[in-house]
Structure formats: C-alpha cells, structure tokens
Coordinates of C-alpha atoms and ligand atoms in Angstrom, one line a residue:
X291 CA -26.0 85.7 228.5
X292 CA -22.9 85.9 230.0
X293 CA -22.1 84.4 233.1
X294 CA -18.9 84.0 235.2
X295 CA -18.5 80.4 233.9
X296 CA -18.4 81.5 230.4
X297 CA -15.8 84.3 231.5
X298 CA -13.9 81.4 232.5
X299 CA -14.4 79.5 229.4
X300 CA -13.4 82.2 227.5
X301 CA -10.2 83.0 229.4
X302 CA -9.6 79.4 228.9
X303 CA -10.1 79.6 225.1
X304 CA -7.7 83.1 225.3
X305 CA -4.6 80.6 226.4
X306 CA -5.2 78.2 223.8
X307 CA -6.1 80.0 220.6
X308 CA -3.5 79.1 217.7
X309 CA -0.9 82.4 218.1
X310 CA -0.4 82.6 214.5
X311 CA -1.2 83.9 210.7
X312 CA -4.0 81.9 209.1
X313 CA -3.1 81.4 205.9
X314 CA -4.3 78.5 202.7
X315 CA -6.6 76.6 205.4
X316 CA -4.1 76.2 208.1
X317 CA -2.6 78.3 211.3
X318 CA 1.3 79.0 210.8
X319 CA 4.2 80.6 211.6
X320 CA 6.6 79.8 209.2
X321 CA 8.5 82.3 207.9
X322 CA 9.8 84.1 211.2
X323 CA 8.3 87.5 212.5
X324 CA 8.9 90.6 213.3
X325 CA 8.9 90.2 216.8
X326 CA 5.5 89.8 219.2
X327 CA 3.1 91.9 220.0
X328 CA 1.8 92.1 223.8
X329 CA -1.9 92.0 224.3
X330 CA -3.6 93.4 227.2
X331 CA -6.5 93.3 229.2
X332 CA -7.9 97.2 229.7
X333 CA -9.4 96.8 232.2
X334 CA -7.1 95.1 234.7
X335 CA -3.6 95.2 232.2
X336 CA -3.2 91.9 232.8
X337 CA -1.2 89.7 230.1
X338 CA -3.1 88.2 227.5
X339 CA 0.3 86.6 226.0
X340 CA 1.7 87.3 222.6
X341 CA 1.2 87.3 218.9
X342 CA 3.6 86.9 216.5
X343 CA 4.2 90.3 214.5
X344 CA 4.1 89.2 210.7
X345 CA 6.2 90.7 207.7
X346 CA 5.8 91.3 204.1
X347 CA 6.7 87.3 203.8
X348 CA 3.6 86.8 205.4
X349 CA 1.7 88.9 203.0
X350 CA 3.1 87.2 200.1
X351 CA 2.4 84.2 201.2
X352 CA -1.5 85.0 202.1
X353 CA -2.1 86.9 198.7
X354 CA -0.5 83.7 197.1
X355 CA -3.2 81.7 198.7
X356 CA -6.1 83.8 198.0
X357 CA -4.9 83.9 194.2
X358 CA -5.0 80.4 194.4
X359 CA -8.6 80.1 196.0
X360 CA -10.0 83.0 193.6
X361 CA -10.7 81.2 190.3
X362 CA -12.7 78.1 192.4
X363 CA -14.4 80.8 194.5
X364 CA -15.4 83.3 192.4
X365 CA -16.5 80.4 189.7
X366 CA -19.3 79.2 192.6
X367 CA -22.8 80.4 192.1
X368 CA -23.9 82.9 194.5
X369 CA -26.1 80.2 195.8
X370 CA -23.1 77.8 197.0
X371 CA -21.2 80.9 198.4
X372 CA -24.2 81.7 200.5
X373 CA -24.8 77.9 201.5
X374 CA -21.2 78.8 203.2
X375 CA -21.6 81.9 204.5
X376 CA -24.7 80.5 206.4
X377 CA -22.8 77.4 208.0
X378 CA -20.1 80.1 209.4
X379 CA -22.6 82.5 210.6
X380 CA -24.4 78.8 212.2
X381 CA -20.6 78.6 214.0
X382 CA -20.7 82.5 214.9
X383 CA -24.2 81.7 216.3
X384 CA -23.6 78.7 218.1
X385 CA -20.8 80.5 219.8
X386 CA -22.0 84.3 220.6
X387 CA -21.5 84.0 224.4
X388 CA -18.3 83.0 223.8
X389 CA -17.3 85.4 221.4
X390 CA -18.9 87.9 223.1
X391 CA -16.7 87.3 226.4
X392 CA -13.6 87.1 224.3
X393 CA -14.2 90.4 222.9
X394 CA -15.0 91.9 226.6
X395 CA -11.9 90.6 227.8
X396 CA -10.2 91.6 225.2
X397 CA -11.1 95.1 224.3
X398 CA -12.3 96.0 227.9
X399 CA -16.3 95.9 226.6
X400 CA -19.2 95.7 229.3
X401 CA -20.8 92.3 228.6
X402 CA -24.2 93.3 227.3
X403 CA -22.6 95.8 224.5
X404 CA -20.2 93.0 223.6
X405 CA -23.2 90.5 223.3
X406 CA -25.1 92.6 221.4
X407 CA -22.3 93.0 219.1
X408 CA -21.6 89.0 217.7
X409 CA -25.4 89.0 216.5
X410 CA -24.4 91.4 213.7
X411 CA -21.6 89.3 213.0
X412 CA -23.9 86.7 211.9
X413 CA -26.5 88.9 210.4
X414 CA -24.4 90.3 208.2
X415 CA -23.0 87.4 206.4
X416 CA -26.6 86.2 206.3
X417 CA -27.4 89.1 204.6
X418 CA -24.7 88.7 202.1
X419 CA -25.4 85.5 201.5
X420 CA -28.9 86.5 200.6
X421 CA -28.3 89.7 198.7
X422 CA -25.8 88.2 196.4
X423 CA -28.1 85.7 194.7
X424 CA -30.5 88.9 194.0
X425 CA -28.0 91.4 192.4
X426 CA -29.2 93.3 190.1
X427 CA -28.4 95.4 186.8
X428 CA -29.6 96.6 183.6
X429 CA -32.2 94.5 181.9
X430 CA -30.2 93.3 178.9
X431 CA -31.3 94.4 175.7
X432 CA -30.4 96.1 172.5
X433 CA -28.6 99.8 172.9
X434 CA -26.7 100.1 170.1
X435 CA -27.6 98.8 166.7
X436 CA -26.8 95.6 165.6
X437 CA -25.6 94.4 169.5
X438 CA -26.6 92.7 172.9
X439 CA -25.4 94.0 175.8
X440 CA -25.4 92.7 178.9
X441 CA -23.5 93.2 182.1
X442 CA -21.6 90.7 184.0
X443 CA -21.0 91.7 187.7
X444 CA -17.7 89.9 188.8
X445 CA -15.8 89.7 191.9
X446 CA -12.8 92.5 191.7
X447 CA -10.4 89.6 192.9
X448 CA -7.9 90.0 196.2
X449 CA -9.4 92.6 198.6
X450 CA -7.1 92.9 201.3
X451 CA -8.9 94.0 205.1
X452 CA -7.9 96.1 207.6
X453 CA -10.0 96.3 210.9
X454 CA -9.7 98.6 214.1
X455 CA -9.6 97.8 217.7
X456 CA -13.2 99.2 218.5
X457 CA -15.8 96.5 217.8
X458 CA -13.1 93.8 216.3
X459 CA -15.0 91.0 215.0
X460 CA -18.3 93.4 213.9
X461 CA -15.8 95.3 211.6
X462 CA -14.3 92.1 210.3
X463 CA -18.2 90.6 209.7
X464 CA -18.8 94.2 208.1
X465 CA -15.9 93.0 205.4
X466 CA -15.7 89.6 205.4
X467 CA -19.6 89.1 204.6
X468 CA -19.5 91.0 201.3
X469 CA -16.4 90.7 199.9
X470 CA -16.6 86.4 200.2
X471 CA -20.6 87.1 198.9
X472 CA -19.4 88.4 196.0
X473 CA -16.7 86.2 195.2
X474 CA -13.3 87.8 196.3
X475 CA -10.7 86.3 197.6
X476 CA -9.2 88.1 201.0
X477 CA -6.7 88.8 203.1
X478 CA -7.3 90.1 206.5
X479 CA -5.3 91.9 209.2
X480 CA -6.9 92.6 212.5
X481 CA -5.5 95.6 215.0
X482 CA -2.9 94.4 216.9
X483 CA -4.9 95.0 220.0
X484 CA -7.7 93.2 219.9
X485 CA -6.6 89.8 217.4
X486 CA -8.2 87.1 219.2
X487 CA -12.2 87.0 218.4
X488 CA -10.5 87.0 214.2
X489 CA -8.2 83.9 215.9
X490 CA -11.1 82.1 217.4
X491 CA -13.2 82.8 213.6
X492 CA -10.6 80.9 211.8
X493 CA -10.7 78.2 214.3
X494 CA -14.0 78.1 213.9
X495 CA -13.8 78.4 210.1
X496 CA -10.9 76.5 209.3
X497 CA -13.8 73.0 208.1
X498 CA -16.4 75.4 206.3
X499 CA -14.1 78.2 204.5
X500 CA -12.0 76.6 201.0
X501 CA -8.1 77.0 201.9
X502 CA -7.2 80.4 201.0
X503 CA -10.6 82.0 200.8
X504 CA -10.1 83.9 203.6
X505 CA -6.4 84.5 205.1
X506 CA -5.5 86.2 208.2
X507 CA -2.2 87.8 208.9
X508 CA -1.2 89.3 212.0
X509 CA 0.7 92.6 212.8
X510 CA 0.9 96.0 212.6
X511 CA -0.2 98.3 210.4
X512 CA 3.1 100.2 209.5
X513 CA 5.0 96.5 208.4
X514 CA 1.5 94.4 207.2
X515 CA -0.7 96.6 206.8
X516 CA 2.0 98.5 204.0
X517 CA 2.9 95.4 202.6
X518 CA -0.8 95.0 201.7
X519 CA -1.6 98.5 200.5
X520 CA 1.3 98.1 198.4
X521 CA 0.4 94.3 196.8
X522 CA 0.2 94.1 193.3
X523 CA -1.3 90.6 193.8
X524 CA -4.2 92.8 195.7
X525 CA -6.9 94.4 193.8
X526 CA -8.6 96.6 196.1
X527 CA -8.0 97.6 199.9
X528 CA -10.8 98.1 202.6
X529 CA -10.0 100.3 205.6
X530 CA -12.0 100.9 209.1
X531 CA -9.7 103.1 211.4
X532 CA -8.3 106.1 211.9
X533 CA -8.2 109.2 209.0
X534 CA -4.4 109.1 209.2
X535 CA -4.4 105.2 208.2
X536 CA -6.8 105.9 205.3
X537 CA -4.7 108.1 203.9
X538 CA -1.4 105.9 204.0
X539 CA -3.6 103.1 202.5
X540 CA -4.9 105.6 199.7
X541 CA -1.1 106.7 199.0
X542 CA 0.5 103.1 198.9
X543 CA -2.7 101.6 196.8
X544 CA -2.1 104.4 194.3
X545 CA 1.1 102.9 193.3
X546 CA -0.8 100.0 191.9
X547 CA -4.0 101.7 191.1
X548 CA -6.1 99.8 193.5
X549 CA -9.9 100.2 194.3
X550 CA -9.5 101.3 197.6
X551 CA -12.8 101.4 200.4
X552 CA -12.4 103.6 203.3
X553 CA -14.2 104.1 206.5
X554 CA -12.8 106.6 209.1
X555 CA -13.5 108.6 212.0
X556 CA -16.3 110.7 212.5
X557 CA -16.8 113.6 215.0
X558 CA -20.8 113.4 215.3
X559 CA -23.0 116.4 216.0
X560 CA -26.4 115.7 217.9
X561 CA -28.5 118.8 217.2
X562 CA -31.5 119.6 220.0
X563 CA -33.6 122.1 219.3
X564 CA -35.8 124.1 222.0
X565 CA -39.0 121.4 221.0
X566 CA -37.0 118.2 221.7
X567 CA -38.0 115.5 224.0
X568 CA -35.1 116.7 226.5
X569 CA -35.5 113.3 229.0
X570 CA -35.7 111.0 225.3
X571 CA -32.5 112.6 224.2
X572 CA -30.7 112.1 227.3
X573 CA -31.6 108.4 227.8
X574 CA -30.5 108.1 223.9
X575 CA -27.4 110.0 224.7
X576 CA -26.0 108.6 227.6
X577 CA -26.0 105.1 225.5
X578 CA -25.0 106.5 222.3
X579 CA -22.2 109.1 223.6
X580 CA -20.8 106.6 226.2
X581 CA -21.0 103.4 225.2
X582 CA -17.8 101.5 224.4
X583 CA -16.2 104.0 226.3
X584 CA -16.8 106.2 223.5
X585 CA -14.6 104.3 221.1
X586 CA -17.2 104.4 218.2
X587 CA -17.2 106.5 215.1
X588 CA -20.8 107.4 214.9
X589 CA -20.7 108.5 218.4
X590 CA -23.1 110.9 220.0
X591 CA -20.1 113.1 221.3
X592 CA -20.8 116.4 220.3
X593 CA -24.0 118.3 221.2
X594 CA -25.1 121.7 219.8
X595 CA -28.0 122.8 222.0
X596 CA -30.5 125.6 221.4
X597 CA -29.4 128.3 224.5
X598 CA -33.4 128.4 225.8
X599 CA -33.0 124.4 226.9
X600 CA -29.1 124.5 227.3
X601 CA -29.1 124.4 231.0
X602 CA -31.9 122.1 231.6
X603 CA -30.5 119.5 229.0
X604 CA -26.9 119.8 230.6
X605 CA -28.1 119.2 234.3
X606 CA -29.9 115.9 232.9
X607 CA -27.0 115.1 230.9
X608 CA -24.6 115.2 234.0
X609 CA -26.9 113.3 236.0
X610 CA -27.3 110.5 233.4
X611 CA -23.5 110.6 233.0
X612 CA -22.6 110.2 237.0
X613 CA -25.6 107.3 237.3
X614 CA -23.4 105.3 235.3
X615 CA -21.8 102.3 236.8
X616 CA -17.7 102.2 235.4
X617 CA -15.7 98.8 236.4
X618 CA -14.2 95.7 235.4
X619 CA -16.8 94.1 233.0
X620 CA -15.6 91.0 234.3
X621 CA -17.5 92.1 237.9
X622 CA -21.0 91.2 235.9
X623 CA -24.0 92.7 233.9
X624 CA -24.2 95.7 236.1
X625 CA -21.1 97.5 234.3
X626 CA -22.2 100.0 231.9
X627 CA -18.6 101.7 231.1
X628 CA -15.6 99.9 230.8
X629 CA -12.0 100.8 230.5
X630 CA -10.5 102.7 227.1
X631 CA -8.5 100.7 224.6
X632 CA -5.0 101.5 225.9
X633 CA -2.5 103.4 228.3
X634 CA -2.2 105.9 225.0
X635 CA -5.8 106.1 224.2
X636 CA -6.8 107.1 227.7
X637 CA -3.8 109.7 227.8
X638 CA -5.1 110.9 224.5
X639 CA -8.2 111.9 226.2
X640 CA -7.1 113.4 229.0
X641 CA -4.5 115.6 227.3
X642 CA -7.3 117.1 225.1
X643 CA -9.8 117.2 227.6
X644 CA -6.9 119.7 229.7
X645 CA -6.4 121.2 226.8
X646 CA -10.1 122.1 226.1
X647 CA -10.0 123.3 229.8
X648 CA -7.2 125.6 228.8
X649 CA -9.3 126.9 225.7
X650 CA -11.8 128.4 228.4
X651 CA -14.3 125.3 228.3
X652 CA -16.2 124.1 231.8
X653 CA -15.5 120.2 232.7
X654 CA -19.2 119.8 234.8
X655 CA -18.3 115.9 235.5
X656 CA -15.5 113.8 234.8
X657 CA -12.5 114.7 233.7
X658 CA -9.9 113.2 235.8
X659 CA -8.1 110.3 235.4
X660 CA -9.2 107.8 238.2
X661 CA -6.5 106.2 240.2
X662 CA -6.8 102.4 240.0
X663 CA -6.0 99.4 237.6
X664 CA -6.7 99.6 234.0
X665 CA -7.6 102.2 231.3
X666 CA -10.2 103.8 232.7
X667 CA -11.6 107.9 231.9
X668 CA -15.5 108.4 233.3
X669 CA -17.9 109.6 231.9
X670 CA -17.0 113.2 231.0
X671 CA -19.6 116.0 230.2
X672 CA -17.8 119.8 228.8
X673 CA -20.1 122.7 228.2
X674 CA -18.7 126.5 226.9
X675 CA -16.6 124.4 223.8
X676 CA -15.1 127.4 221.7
X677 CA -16.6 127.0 218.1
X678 CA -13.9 125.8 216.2
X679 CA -11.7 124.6 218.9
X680 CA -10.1 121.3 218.9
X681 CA -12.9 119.8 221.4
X682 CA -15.3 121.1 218.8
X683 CA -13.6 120.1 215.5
X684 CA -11.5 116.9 216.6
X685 CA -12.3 113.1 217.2
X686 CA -11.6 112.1 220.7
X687 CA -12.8 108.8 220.6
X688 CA -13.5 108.4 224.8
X689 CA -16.4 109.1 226.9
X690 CA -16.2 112.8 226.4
X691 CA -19.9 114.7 225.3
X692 CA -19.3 118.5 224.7
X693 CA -22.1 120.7 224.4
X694 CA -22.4 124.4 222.8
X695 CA -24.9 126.4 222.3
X696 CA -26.6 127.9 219.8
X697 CA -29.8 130.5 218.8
X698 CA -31.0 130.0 215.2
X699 CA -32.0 127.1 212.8
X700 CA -29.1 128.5 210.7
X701 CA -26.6 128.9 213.4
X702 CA -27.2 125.3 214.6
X703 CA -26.5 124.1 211.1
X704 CA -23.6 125.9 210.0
X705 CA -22.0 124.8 213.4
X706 CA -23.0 121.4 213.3
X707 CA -21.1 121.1 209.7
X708 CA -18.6 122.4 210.5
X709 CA -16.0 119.6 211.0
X710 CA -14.2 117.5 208.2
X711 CA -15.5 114.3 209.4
X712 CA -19.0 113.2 207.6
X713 CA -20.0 109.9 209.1
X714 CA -23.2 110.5 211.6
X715 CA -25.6 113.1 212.9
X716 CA -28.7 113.3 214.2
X717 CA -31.3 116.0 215.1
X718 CA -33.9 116.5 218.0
X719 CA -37.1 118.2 217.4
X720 CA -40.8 117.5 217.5
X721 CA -41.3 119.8 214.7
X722 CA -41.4 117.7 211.0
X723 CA -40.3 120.3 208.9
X724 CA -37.4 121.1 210.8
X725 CA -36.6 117.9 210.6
X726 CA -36.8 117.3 207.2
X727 CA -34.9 120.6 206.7
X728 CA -32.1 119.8 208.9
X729 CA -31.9 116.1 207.5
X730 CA -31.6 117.7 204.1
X731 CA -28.7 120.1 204.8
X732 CA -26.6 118.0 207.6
X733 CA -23.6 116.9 205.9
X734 CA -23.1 113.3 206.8
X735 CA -23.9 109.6 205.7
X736 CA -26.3 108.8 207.8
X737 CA -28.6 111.4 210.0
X738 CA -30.8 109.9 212.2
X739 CA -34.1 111.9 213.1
X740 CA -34.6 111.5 217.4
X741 CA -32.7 108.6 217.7
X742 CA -28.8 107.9 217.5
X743 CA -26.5 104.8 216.8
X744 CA -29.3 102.8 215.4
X745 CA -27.8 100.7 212.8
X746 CA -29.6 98.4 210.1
X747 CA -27.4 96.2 208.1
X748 CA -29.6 96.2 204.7
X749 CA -29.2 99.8 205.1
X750 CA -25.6 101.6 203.8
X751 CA -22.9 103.0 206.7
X752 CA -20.7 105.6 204.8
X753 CA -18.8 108.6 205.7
X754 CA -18.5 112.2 203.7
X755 CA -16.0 113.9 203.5
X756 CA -12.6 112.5 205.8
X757 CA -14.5 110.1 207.1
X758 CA -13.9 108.2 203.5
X759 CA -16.3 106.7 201.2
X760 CA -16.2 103.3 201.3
X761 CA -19.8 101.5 201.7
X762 CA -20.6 99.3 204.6
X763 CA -23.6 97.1 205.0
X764 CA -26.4 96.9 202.5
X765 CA -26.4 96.0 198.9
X766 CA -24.1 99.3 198.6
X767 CA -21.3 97.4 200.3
X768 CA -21.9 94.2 197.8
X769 CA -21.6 96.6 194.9
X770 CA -18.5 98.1 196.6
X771 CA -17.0 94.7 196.7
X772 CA -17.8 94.2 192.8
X773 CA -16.7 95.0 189.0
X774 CA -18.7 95.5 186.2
X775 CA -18.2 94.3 182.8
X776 CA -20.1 95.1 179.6
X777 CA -20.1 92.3 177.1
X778 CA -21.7 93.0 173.3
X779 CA -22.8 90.7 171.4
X780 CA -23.1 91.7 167.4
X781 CA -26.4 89.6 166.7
X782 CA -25.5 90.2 162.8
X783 CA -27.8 90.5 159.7
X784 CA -31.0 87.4 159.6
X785 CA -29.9 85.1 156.9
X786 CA -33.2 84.6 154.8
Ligands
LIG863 P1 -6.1 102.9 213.4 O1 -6.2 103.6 212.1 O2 -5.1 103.2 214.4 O3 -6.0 101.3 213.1 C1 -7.0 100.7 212.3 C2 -6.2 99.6 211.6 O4 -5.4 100.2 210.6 C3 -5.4 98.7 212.5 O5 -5.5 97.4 212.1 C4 -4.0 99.2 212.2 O6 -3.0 98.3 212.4 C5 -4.1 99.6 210.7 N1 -3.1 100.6 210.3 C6 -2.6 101.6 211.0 N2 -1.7 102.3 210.2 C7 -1.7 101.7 209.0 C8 -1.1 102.0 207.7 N3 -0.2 103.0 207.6 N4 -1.3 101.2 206.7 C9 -2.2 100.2 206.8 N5 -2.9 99.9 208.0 C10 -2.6 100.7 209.0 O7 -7.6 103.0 214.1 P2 -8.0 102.4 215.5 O8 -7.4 103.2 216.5 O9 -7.8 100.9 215.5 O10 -9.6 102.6 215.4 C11 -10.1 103.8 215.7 C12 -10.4 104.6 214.5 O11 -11.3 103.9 213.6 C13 -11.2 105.9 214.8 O12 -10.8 107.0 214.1 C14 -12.6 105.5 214.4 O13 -13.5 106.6 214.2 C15 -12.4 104.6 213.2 N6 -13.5 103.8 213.0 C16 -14.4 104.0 211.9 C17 -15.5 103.3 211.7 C18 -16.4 103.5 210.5 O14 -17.3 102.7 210.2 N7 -16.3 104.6 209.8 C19 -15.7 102.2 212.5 C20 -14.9 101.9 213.5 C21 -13.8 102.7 213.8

C-alpha cells in the first residue's frame, strides 16, 4: 500500500535517480545531448527536473554494447536467462510501493491503479523466464529423403524498444521480459514524459543484468527513436504508442529490412444489447472507460447501446461518472481519476470533445475544462455521436465514453467495426449465442464477453488492423521476439 511516507520516499528517490543513458552496465552522459527535457508532475505541474535528451551518438554507442553482450547472452541456456529474469523481477517485487509511487507522481496515476500496475511488471518476466525453457517446435524427424531436420529457434539479435507514457514501466516489462527470455540483446527508449520508473529499473538492475544486455537511452522519439528505427546494428524494432509513430518506425525499419512489432492505439467499442446486466456493465465501465484518465488503448470509450435500454444505461452511466472522486493522487487512496498526461493531451480532449458538440452530439456530464492546478478533464459522458464522426471513429485517449445507439444485431455490428483501429471490444448480453456470434464477427484482438480490460499475461495482446500486429504477452510475444532456422542433416547411405 501506499502511504504518505512512501510518497515521500519516492519524491526523495525522484531527486536522486542517475539523470542519464544507461548504457554497457553503467549510467552516463558522455557524449553531450541534445538539450533536456523537462518533466512534470500532472497533477500539480510541479518540476520534476531534467533529463538529458540523447542523440544518434547515444544510439551508437548502446547498440555497440548490446552487440557486445549478444553472443554471451544468447549462448546462455534458457534456464540461466530465467535464473536472471527471476532475481530482477525479486528487485521489481521487493520495491512495488515504491515504483508504484514513482509512476503516480510521475504520470499523474491514482495510487491503487499504479499499484496494481508493478505486479505485472514482475509477472511478466516470470512468465518469460518460465516459457522460454518450454518452447516448442516441430518434433524433429525425417521430411525429405535421406535428411534430419530440425529447427533451432534463436534470438533475432538487437531489438530496439520504444515505450509510451501511459503505463511506463508495464509497457517496458511487456518488452523487456520476452525479448531478454529469448536471448536478444536491447536497447530501450522510454517516452520522454514519464522516464523515471525505467531510471529506477536500471538502478535496480545494474548488479543482476550482464553489461549491455539491456541499454537505456533517453530522448525523444523524432532524434532517438529515428536513430533506432534506422540502425543497421538493430535487427528488429518494437513499438507501443501512437499509430503515427508506428508508421515512422515501419518506414525507417524498411530501409534495413528490420522485423518490426507494433502495438498502437485502439478506439474500443463496448456493445450492450437490450438483455445485458445494465448495473454489471456500468460498474465495469466506469473502471474500464475511466481509469488512467482514459489513457489506455483497450479502453472502454465507446458504447453502442441497443435504443430500448439507451436511456436507462446512460442515466447510470452519468451517475457512475459524477460519483467519481478526481484530485491530486498524492491526497490518498480515495482518488479515483487523476490528471491527463500533459497541457497538450488535455487540450487534445477538449478540442474534440467541442468539436463533437459542434457535430450535433449532447455532452450529459463533463466536458469542461476545470479551473485549478494540473492536467485535469472529468469524467465526460456524450450521447447522440454522429456515426462516422470523429468522436465515433477517432482515439481520444481521455476520460471521454460516447454512446450511440443502435436497433439490430447487424446494425450493432457493422457500427461497432467500423473504425480502423483493432485492438479491444467487448459485448454485453445474457444471451450465449449472441455472444458467440458477435465474438465471431467483432474485428479486434481481443473481445471480451461481459467483462472489459481484463488482462492475462499467458494470454496474447495484439491489435488488427492500425492498431499494428505486434504480439504482447504470452508465448505469442516469445515467438515474436524469435527466428527460426531449419538445419538438415543428410544421414547418408548405411555402410554394411
Ligand atoms: P507516442 O506514439 O506519442 O509515443 C510513444 C513512444 O514513441 C514514445 O517513446 C515516443 O518518444 C516515441 N516516438 C514518437 N515518435 C516517434 C518516431 N517518429 N520514431 C520512433 N519513436 C517515436 O504515444 P504516446 O502518446 O506515448 O502513447 C499513447 C499511444 O500509445 C496511444 O495511441 C495508445 O493507444 C498507444 N498505446 C498502445 C498500447 C497497445 O498495447 N496497443 C498500449 C499503450 C499505449
């Protein structure tokens, strides 16, 4: 739990963490910068200090490392890679509260969502560790006449990482554990934003990790984040953020014909049919449309409502949304909705929110930008959303849940599908072949059935679609994170 001492221990630990690239073992910030980058509290805009903006030098000089460390780590046996993986998730656990408060401060997270966050961090590399001394492939045997085949699954080499502001260290965990399981080498850049839980890592990591295993550079992803997409000493680049990012890191990483793993934004339809438990969908919804302030890819943001329960499910909906208690996490457990990421982000929202007003659509709660310290937007329920309108079509990653309506199985499909995105979805009903139907023809990577935002890490996270294709969690991301090779062995003629 997190109490007000560990708040203070954590702003402590803020002020001290090394401001600097982590790269062969060691913190440093040799090779000048680019300039710093200011980090801010969201939920108060206080400073948080500096961090140095790295370069292309810095790149080099990480990939360099992690060539280094690649022959010794990839020549481990998945056992002794997951003996290591185990002692840092050991640190990550010995450490959640602190983590946890880091990440609150931060990224402006209430403290029980930011707890609940570091325990993946460590699942997830114990996973890793597990599931990459089970891998498994084709029994080998005898295809073609005369031969042995077998296959060797190897490491692909230097992946280079690219996280997003929204859950920081999670999204690191979500690359870090699979791509060391397997044997890669990496480099790591964390958003600008929100650097310091990936700071306090490294400390953490800096006696368990090999030098140059695992290398963090700092920066932004215009200058770094190019320099790696463009790497020829990187084999393959991984991606959580935005669509538009995805795409520049495809474009550069075709240059060199890199592997290249993508997860992006989502716009997530929450279909409720006239059967659905209205008060079970509500309570669901209020967590999974407004938690993190809505920053969350799989988030419950968009509802498409049968028209005979429309009005019943919107009055809960507001009430849900206005019984939610929006400060300063810092001020204790009792916060439920903190600040957005950024002056921009919360501009972002309000701008389409007007807009969506503008297109005709009712703002029932919310909606305003509150006058007081820090990044905040409340909770913010819209009903009458024009099919195909921006609000309808378009990521707004805030605490904004739109609703529409709709009359037939058909209809409620067609609409809910209709977006480019293809990360998340889920259906309400109490009727099972409904269900099933809808789970067959909704057009995302994961569709959950009366429930959204659960998340299982030995089960796949992927997106459709522009929400990329890249494979997190679960053997999938292991495999993701690996190369095949077929070796065949002529067994020549018996010599009698
Ligand atoms: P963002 O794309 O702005 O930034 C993500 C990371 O990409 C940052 O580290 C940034 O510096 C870097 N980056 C930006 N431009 C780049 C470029 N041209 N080349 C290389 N790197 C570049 O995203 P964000 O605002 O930090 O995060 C929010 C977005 O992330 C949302 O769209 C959200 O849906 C998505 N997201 C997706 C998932 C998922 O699992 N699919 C999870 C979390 C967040």
């Amino acid at each position: 739990m997190i109490t007000k001492d560990t708040l203070t221990e954590a702003a402590d630990r803020i002020a001290r963490v090394p401001r600097a690239h982590f790269i062969d073992g060691a913190f440093t910030t040799a090779g000048g910068d680019a300039g710093t980058i200011a980090l801010i509290n969201p939920a108060n805009e206080a400073s948080l200090g500096t961090i140095p903006s790295g370069t292309p030098a810095h790149v080099d000089a990480a990939v360099a490392a992690a060539r280094r460390a690649l022959p010794g780590w990839a020549g481990r046996t998945p056992a002794d890679r997951a003996e290591v993986l185990h002692a840092l998730a050991d640190v990550v656990d010995a450490n959640v509260d602190l983590l946890a408060a880091i990440e609150a401060i931060n990224g402006g997270k209430p403290l029980a969502a930011a707890s609940d966050e570091i325990p993946v961090v460590s699942d997830s590399l114990r996973f890793m560790a597990g599931a990459a001394r089970t891998a498994q492939a084709p029994a080998a045997g005898q295809y073609a006449e005369g031969h042995l085949s077998y296959v060797r699954r190897e490491p692909v080499g230097v992946v280079g990482a690219i996280t997003p502001w929204n859950y920081p260290l999670m999204m690191a965990a979500w690359k870090i554990a699979p791509v060391l399981a397997a044997g890669n080498t990496m480099v790591l850049k964390p958003s600008q934003l929100t650097p310091l839980t990936t700071l306090v890592l490294m400390e953490l990591a800096a006696d368990i990790l090999p030098a140059g295993v695992l290398n963090v550079v700092l920066g932004t992803g215009s200058i770094v984040g190019d320099a790696m997409s463009h790497h020829p000493g990187i084999d393959m680049m991984a991606l959580t953020g935005s669509v538009r990012s995805g795409q520049s890191v495809a474009e550069a990483a075709a240059a060199t014909v890199k592997r290249v793993h993508l997860e992006l934004g989502g716009k997530a339809p929450v279909v409720i049919f006239d059967d659905a438990d209205l008060d079970s969908a509500v309570e669901t919804l209020a967590v999974a449309g407004y938690v993190n302030a809505g920053q969350e890819c799989g988030a419950a943001t968009r509802v498409i409502c049968h028209e005979d329960v429309h009005d019943e499910f919107v009055a809960k909906l507001v009430r849900a949304a206005e019984a939610l208690t929006i400060g300063d996490p810092a001020e204790g457990e009792s916060i439920e909705l903190g600040p957005v990421i950024s002056a921009a982000q919360r501009d972002r929202i309000a701008a389409m929110v007007d807009r969506a007003r503008r297109d005709g659509a009712k703002v029932l709660t919310g909606g305003q930008v509150p006058d007081r310290a820090g990044y905040f937007y409340p909770p913010t329920v819209i009903t009458d959303v024009a099919a195909g309108s921006e609000m309808a079509r378009e990521e707004v990653f805030g605490p904004v849940i739109s609703v529409e309506r709709f009359t037939t199985e058909s209809e409620a499909i067609a609409k809910a599908n209709d977006v480019v995105y293809g990360l998340a979805a889920s259906v309400w009903t109490a009727d099972p072949g409904r269900m099933l139907r809808a789970v067959e023809q909704l057009d995302f990577g994961t569709v959950w059935a009366n429930s959204h935002l659960a998340v299982a890490t030995e089960m796949p996270w992927v997106g459709f679609g522009h929400s990329g294709y890249g494979r997190d969690n679960g053997t999938y991301a292991l495999d993701d994170y690996t190369r095949t090779k077929h070796v065949m062995l002529a067994m020549g003629a018996a010599r009698d």
